[in-house]
PDB file of N, CA and C in Angstrom:
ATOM      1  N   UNK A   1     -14.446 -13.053   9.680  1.00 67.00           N
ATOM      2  CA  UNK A   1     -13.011 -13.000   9.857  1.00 67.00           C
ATOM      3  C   UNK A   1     -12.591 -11.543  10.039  1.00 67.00           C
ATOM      4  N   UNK A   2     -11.656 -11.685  11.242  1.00 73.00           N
ATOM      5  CA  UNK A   2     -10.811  -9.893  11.121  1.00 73.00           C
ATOM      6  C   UNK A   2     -10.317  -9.503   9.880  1.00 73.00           C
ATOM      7  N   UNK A   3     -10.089  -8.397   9.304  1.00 77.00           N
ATOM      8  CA  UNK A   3      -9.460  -8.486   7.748  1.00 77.00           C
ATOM      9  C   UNK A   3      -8.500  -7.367   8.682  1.00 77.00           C
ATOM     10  N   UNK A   4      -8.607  -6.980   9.761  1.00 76.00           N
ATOM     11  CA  UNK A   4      -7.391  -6.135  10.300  1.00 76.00           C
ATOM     12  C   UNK A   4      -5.912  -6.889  10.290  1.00 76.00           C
ATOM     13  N   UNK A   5      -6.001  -8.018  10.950  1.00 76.00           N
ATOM     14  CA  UNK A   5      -4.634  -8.842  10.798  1.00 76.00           C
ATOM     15  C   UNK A   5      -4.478  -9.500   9.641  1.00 76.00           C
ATOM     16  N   UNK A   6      -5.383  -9.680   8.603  1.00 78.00           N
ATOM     17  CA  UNK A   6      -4.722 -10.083   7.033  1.00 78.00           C
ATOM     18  C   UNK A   6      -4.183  -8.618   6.638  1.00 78.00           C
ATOM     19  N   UNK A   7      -4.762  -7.264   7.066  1.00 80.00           N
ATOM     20  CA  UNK A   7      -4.713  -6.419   6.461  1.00 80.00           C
ATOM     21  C   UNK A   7      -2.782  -5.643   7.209  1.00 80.00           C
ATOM     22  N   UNK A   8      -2.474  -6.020   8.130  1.00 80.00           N
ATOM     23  CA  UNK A   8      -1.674  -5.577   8.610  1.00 80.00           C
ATOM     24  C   UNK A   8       0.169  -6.452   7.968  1.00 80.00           C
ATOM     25  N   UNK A   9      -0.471  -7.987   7.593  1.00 83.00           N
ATOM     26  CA  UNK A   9       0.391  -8.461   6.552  1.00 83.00           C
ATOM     27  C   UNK A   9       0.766  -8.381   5.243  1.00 83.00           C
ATOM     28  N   UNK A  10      -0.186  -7.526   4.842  1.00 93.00           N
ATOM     29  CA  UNK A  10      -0.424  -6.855   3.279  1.00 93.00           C
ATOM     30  C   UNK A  10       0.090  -5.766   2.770  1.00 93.00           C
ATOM     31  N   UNK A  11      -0.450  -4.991   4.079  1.00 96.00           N
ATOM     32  CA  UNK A  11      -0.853  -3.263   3.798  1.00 96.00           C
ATOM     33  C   UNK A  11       0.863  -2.827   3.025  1.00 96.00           C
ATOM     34  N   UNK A  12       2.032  -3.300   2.629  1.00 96.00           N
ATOM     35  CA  UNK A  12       3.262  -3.037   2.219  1.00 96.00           C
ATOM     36  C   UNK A  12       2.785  -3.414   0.940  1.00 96.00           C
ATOM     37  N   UNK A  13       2.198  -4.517   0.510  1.00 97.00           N
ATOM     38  CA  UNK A  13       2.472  -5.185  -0.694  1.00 97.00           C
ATOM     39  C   UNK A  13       1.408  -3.974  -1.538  1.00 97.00           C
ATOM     40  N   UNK A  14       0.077  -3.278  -0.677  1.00 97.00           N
ATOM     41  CA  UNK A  14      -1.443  -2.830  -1.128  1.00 97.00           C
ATOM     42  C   UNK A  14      -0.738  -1.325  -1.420  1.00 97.00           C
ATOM     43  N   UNK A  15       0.440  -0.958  -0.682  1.00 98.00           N
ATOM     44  CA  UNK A  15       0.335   0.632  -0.688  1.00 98.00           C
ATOM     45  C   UNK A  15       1.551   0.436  -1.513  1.00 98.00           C
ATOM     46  N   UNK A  16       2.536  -0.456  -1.983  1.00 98.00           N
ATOM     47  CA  UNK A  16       3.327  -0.582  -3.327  1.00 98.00           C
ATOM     48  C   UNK A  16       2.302  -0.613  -4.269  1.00 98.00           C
ATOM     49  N   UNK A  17       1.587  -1.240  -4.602  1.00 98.00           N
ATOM     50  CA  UNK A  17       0.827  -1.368  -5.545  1.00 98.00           C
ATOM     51  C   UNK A  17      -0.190  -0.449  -6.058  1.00 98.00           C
ATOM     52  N   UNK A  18      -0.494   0.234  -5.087  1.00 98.00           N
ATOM     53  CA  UNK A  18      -1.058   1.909  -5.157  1.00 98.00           C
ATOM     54  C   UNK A  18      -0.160   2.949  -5.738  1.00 98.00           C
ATOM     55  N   UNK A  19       0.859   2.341  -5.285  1.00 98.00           N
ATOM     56  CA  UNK A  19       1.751   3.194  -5.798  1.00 98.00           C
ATOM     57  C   UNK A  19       2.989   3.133  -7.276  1.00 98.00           C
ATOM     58  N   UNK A  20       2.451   2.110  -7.599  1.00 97.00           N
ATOM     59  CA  UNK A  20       3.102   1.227  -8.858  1.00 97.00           C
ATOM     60  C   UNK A  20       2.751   2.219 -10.365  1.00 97.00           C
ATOM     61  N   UNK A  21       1.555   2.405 -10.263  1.00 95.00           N
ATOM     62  CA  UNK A  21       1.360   3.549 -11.264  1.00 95.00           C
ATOM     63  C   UNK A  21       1.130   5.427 -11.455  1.00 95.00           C
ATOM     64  N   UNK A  22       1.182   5.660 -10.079  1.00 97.00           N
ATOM     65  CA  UNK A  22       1.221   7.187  -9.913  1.00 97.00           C
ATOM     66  C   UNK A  22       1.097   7.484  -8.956  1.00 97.00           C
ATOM     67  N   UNK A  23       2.441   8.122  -8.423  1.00 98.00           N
ATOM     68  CA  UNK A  23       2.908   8.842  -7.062  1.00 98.00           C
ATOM     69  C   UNK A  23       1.566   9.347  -6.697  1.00 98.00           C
ATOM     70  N   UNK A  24       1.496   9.418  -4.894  1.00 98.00           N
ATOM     71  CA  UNK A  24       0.720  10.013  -4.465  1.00 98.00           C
ATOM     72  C   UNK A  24       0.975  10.577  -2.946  1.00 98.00           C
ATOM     73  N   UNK A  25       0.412  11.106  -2.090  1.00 96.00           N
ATOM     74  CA  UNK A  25       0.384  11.926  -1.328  1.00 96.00           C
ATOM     75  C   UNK A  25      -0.553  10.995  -0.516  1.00 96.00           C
ATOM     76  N   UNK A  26      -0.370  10.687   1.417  1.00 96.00           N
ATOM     77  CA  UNK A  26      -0.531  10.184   2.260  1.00 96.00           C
ATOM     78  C   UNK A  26      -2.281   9.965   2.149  1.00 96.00           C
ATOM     79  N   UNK A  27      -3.038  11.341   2.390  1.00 95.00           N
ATOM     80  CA  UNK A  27      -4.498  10.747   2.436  1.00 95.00           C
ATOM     81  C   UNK A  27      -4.672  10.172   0.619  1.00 95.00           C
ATOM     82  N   UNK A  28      -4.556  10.668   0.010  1.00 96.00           N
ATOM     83  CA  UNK A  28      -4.521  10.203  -1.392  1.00 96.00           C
ATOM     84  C   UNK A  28      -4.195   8.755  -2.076  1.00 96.00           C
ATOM     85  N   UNK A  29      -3.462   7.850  -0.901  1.00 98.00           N
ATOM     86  CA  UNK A  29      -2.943   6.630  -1.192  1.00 98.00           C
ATOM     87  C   UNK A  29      -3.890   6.086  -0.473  1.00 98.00           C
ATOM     88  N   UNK A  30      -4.670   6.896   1.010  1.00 97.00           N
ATOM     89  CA  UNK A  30      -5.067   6.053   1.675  1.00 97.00           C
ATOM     90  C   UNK A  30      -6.821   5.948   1.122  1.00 97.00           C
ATOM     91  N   UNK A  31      -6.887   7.173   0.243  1.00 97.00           N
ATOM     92  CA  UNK A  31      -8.396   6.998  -0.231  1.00 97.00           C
ATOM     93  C   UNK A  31      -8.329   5.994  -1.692  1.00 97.00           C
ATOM     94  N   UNK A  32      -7.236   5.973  -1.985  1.00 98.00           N
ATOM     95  CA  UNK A  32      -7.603   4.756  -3.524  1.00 98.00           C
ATOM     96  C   UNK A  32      -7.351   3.440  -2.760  1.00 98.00           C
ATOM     97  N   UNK A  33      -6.730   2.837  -1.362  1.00 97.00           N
ATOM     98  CA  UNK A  33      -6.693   1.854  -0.986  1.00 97.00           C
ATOM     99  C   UNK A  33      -8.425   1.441  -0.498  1.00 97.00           C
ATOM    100  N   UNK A  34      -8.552   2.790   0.195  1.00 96.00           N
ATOM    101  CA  UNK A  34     -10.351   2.155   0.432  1.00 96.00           C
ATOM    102  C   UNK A  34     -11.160   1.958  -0.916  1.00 96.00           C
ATOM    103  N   UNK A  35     -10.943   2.849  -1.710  1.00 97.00           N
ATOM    104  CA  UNK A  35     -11.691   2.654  -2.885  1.00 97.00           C
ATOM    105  C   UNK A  35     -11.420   1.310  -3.365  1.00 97.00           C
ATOM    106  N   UNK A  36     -10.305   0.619  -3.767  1.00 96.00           N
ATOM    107  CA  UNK A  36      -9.989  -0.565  -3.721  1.00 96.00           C
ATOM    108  C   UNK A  36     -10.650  -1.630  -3.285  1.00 96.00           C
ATOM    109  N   UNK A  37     -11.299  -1.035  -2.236  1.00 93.00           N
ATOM    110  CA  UNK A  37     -11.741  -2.342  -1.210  1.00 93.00           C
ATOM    111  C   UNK A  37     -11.098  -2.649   0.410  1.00 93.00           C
ATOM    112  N   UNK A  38      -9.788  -2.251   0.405  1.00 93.00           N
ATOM    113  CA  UNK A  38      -9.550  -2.358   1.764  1.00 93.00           C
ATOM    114  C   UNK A  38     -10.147  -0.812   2.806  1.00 93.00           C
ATOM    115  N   UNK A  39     -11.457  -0.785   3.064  1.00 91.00           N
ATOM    116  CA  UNK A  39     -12.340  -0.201   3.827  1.00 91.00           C
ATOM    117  C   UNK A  39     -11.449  -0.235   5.361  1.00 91.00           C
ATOM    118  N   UNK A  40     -10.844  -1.509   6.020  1.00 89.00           N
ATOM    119  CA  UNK A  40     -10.413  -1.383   7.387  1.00 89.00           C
ATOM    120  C   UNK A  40      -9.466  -0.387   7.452  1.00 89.00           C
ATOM    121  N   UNK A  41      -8.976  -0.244   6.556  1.00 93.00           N
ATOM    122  CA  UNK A  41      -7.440   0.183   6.770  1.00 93.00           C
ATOM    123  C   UNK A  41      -7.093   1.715   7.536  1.00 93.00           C
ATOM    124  N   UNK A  42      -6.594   1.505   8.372  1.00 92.00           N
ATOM    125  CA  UNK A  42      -6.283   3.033   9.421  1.00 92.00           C
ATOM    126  C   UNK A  42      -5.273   3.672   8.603  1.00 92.00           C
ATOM    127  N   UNK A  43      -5.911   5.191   9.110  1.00 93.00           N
ATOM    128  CA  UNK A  43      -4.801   6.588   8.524  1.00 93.00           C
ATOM    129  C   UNK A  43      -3.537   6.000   9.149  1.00 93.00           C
ATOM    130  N   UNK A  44      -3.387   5.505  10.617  1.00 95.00           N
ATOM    131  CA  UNK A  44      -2.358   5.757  11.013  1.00 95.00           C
ATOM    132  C   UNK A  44      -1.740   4.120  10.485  1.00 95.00           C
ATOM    133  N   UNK A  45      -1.658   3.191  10.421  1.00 94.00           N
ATOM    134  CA  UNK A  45      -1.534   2.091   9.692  1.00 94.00           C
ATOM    135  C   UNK A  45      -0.590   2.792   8.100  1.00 94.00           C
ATOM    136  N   UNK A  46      -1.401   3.202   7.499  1.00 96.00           N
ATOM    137  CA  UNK A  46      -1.003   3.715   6.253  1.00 96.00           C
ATOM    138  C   UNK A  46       0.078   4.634   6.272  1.00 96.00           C
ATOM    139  N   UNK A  47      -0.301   5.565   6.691  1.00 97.00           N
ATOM    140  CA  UNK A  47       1.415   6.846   7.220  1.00 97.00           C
ATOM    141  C   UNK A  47       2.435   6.277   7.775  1.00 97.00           C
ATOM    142  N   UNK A  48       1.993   5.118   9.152  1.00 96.00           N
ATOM    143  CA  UNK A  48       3.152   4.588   9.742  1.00 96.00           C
ATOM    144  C   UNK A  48       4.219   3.697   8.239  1.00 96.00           C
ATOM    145  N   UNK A  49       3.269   3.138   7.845  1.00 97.00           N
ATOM    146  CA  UNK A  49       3.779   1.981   6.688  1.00 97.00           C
ATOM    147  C   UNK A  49       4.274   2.594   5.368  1.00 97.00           C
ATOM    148  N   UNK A  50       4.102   4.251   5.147  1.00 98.00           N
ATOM    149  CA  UNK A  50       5.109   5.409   4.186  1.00 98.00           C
ATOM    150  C   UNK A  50       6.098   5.544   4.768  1.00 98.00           C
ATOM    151  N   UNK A  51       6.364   5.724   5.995  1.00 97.00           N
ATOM    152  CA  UNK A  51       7.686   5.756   6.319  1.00 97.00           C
ATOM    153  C   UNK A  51       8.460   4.578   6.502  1.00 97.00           C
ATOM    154  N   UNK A  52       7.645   4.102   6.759  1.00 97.00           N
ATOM    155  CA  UNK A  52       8.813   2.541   6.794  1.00 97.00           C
ATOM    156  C   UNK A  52       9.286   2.270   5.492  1.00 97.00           C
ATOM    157  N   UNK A  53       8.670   2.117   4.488  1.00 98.00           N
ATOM    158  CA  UNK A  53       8.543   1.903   3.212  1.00 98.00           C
ATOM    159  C   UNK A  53      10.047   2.964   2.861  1.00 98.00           C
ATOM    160  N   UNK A  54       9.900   3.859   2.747  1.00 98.00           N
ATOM    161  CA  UNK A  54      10.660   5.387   2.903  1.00 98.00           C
ATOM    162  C   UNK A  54      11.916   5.028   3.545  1.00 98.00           C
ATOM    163  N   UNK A  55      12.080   4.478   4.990  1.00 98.00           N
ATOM    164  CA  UNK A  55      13.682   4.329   5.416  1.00 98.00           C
ATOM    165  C   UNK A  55      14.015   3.394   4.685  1.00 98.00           C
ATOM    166  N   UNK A  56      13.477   2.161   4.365  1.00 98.00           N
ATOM    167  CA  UNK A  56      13.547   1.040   4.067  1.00 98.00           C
ATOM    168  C   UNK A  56      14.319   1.590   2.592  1.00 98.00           C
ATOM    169  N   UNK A  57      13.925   2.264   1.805  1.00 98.00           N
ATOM    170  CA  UNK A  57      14.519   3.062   0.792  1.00 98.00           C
ATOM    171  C   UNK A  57      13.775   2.122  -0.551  1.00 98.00           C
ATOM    172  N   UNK A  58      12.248   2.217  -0.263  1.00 98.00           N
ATOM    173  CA  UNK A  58      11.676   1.466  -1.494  1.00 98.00           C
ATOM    174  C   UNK A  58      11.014   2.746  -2.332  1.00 98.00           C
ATOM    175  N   UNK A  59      10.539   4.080  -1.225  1.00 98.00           N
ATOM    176  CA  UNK A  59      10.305   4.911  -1.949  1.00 98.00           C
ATOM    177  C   UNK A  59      10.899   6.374  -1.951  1.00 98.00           C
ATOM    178  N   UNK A  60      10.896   7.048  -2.984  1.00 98.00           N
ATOM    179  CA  UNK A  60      11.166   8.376  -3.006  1.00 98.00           C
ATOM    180  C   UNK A  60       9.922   9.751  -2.395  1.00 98.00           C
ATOM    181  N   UNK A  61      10.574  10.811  -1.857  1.00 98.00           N
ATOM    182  CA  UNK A  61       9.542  11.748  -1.866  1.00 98.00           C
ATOM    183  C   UNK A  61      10.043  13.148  -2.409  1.00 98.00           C
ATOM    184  N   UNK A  62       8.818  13.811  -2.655  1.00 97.00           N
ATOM    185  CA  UNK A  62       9.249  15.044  -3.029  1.00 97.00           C
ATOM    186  C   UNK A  62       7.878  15.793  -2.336  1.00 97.00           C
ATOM    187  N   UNK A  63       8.029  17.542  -2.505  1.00 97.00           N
ATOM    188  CA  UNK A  63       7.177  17.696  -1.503  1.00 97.00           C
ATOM    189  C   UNK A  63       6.091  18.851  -3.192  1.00 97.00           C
ATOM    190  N   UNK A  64       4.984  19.078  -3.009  1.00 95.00           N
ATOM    191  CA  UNK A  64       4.315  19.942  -3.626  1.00 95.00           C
ATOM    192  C   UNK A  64       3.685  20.831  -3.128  1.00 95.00           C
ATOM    193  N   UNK A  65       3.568  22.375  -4.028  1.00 92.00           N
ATOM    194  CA  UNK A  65       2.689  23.599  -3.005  1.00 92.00           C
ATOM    195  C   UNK A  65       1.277  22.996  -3.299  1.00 92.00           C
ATOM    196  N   UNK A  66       0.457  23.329  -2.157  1.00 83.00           N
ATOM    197  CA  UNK A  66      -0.853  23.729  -2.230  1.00 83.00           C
ATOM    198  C   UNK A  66      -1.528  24.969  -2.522  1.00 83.00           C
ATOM    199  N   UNK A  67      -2.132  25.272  -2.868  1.00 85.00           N
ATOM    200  CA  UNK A  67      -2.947  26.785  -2.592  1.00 85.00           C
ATOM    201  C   UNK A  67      -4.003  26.421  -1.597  1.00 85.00           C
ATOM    202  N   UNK A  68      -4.256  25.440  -1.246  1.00 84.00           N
ATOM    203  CA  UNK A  68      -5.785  24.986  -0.566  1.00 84.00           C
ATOM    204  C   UNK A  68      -5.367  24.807   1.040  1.00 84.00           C
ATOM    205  N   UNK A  69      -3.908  24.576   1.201  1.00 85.00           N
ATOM    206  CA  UNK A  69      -3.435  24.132   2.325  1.00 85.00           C
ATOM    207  C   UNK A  69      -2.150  24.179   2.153  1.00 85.00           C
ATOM    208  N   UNK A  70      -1.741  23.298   3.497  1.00 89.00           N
ATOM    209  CA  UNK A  70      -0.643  22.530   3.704  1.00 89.00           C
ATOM    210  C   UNK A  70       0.440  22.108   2.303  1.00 89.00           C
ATOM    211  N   UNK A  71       1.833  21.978   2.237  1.00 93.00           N
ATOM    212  CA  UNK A  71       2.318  21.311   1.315  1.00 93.00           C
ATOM    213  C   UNK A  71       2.111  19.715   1.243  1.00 93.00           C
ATOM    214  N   UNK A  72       1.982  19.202   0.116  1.00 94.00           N
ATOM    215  CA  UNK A  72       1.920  17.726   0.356  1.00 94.00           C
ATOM    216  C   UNK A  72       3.370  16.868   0.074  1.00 94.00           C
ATOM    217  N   UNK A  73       3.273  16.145   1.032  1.00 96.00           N
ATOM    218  CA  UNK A  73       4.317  15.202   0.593  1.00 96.00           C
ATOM    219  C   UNK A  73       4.074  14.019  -0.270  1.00 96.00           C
ATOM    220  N   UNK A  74       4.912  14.035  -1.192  1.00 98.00           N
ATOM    221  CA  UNK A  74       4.374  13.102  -2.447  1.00 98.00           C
ATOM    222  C   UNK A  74       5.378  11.640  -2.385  1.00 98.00           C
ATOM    223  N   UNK A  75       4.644  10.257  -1.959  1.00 98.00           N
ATOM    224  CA  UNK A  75       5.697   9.339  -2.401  1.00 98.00           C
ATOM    225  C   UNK A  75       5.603   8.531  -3.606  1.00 98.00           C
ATOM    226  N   UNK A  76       6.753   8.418  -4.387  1.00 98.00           N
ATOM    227  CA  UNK A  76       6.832   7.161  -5.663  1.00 98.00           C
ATOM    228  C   UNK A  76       7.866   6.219  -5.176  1.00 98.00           C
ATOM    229  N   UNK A  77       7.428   5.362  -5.927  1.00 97.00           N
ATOM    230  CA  UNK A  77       7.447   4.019  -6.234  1.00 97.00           C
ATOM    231  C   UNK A  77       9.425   4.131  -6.689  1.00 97.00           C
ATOM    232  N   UNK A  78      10.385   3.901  -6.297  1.00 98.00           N
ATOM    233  CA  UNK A  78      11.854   3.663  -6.646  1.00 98.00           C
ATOM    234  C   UNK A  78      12.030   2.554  -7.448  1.00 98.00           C
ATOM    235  N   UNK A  79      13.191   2.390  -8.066  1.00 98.00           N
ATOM    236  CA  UNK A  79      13.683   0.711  -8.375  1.00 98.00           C
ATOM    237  C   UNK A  79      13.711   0.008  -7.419  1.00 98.00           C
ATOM    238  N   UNK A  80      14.399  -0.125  -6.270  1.00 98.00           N
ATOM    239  CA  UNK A  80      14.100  -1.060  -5.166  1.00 98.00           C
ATOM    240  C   UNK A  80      12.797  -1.434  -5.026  1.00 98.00           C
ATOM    241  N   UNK A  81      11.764  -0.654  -4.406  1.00 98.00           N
ATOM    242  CA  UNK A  81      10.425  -0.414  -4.245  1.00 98.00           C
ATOM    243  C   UNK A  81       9.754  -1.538  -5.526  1.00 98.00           C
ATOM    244  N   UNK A  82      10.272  -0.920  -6.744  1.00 98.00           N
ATOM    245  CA  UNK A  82       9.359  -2.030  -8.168  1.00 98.00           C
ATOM    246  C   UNK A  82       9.743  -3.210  -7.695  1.00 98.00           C
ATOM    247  N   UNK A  83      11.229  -3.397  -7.524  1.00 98.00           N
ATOM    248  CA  UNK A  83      11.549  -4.793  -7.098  1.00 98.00           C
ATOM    249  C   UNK A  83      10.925  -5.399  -5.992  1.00 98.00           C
ATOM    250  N   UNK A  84      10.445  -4.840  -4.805  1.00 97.00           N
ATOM    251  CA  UNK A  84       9.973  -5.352  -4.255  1.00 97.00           C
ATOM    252  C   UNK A  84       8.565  -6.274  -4.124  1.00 97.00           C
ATOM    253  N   UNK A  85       7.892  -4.980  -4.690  1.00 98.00           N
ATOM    254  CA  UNK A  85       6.599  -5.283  -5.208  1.00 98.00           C
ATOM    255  C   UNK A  85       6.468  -6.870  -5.923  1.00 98.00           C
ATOM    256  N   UNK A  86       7.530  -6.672  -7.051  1.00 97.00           N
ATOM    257  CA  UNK A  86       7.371  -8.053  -7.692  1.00 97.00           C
ATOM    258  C   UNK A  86       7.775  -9.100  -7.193  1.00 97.00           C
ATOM    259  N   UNK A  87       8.601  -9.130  -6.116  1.00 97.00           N
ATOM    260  CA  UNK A  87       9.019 -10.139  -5.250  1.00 97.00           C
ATOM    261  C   UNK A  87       7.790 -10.789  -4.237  1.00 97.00           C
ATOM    262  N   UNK A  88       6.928  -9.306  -3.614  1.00 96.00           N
ATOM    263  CA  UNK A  88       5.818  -9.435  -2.846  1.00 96.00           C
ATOM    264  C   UNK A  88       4.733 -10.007  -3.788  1.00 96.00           C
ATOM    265  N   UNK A  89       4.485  -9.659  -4.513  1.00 96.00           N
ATOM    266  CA  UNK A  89       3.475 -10.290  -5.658  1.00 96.00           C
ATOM    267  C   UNK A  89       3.891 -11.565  -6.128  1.00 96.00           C
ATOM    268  N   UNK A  90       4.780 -11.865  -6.306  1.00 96.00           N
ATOM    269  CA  UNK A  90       4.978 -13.488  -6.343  1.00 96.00           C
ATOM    270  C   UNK A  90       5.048 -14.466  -5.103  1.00 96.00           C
ATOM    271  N   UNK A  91       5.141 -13.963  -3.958  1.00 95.00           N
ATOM    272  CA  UNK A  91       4.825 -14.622  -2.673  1.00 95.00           C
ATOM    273  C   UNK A  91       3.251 -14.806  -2.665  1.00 95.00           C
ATOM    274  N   UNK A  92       2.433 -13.309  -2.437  1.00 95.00           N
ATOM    275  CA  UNK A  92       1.299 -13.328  -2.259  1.00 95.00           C
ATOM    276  C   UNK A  92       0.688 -14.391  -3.268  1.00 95.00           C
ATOM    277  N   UNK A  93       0.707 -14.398  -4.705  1.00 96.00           N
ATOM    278  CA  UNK A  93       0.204 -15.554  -5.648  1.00 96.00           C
ATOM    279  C   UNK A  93      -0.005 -16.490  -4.898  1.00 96.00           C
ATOM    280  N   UNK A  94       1.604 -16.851  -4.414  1.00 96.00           N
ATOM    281  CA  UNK A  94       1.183 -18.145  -4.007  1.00 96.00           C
ATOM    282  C   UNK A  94       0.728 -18.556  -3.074  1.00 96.00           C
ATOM    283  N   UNK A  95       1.204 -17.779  -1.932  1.00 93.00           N
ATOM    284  CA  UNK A  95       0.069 -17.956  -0.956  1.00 93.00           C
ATOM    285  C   UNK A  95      -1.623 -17.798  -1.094  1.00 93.00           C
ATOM    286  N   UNK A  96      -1.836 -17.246  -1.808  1.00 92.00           N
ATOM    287  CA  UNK A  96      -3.035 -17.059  -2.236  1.00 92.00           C
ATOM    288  C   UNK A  96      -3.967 -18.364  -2.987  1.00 92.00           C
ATOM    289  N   UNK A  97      -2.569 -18.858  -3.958  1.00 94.00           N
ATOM    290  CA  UNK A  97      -3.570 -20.445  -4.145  1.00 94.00           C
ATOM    291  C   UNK A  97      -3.370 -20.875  -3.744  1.00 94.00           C
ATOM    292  N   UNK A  98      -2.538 -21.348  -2.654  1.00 94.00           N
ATOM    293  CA  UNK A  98      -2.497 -22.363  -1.610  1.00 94.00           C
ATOM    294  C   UNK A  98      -4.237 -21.972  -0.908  1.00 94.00           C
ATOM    295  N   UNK A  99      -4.337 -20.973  -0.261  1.00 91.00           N
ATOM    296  CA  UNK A  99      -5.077 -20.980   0.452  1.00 91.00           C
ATOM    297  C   UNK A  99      -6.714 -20.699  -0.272  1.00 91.00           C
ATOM    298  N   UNK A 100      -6.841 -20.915  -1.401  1.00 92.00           N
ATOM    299  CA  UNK A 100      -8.167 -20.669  -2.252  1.00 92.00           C
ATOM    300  C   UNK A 100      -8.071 -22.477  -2.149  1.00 92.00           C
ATOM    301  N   UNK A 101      -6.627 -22.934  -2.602  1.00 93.00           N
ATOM    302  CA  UNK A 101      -6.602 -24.319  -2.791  1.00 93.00           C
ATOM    303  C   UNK A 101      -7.317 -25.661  -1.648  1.00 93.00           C
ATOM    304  N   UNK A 102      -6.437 -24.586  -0.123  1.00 92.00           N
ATOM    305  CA  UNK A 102      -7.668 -25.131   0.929  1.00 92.00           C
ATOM    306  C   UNK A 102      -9.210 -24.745   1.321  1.00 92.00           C
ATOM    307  N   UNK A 103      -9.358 -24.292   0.916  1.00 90.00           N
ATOM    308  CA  UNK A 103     -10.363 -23.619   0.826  1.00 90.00           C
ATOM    309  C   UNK A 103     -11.742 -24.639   0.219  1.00 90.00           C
ATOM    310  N   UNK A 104     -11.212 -24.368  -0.909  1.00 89.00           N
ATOM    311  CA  UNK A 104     -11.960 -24.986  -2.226  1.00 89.00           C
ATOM    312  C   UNK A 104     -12.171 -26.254  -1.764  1.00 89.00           C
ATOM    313  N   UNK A 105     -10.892 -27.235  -1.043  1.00 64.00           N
ATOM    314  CA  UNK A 105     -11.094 -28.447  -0.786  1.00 64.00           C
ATOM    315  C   UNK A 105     -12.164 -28.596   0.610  1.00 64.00           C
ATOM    316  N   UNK A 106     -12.930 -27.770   1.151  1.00 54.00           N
ATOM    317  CA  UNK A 106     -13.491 -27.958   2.154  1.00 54.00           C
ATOM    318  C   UNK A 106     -15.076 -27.301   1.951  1.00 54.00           C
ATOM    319  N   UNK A 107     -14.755 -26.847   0.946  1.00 47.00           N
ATOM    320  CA  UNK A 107     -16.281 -26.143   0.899  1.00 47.00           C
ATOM    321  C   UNK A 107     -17.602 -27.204   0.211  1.00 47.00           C
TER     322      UNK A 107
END
């Protein structure tokens, strides 16, 4: 199975949830999502889906110095944003046993 198009219906609910316990910075969200397990997932997928996230007004940013580089831009998690998450996490559930539910019945 592609996990690109499961991954492209998700990737909002995966990078809230990355972000549910400690702000982070663009490659930084996108290396604990692979660590996670989602391996497909594109840089540009991930950045495009901070800003959306961002107008959408689920998250906040602030920016930090580097000494090593570049400044980073840091996003957290807002009240809207928590709310969302838990709204998205109670969809996904259920979609999720529905579809373990068909699943199960065919295997």
């Amino acid at each position: 199975m592609d996990t690109t198009q499961l991954l492209k219906g998700v990737l909002d609910l995966a990078v809230l949830a990355v972000l549910r316990d400690e702000d982070g910075y663009g490659y930084d969200i996108l290396r604990r999502l692979r660590s996670a397990g989602l391996d497909d997932v594109g840089d540009a997928s991930v950045y495009g889906t901070l800003r959306r996230l961002f107008q959408a007004g689920m998250l906040t940013t602030y920016v930090v110095p580097s000494e090593e580089g570049p400044h980073r831009k840091y996003y957290a998690l807002n009240a809207a944003g928590r709310t969302q998450l838990g709204a998205s996490s109670t969809v996904w559930r259920g979609f999720a046993q529905t579809m373990n539910q068909l699943i199960g019945e065919r295997a």
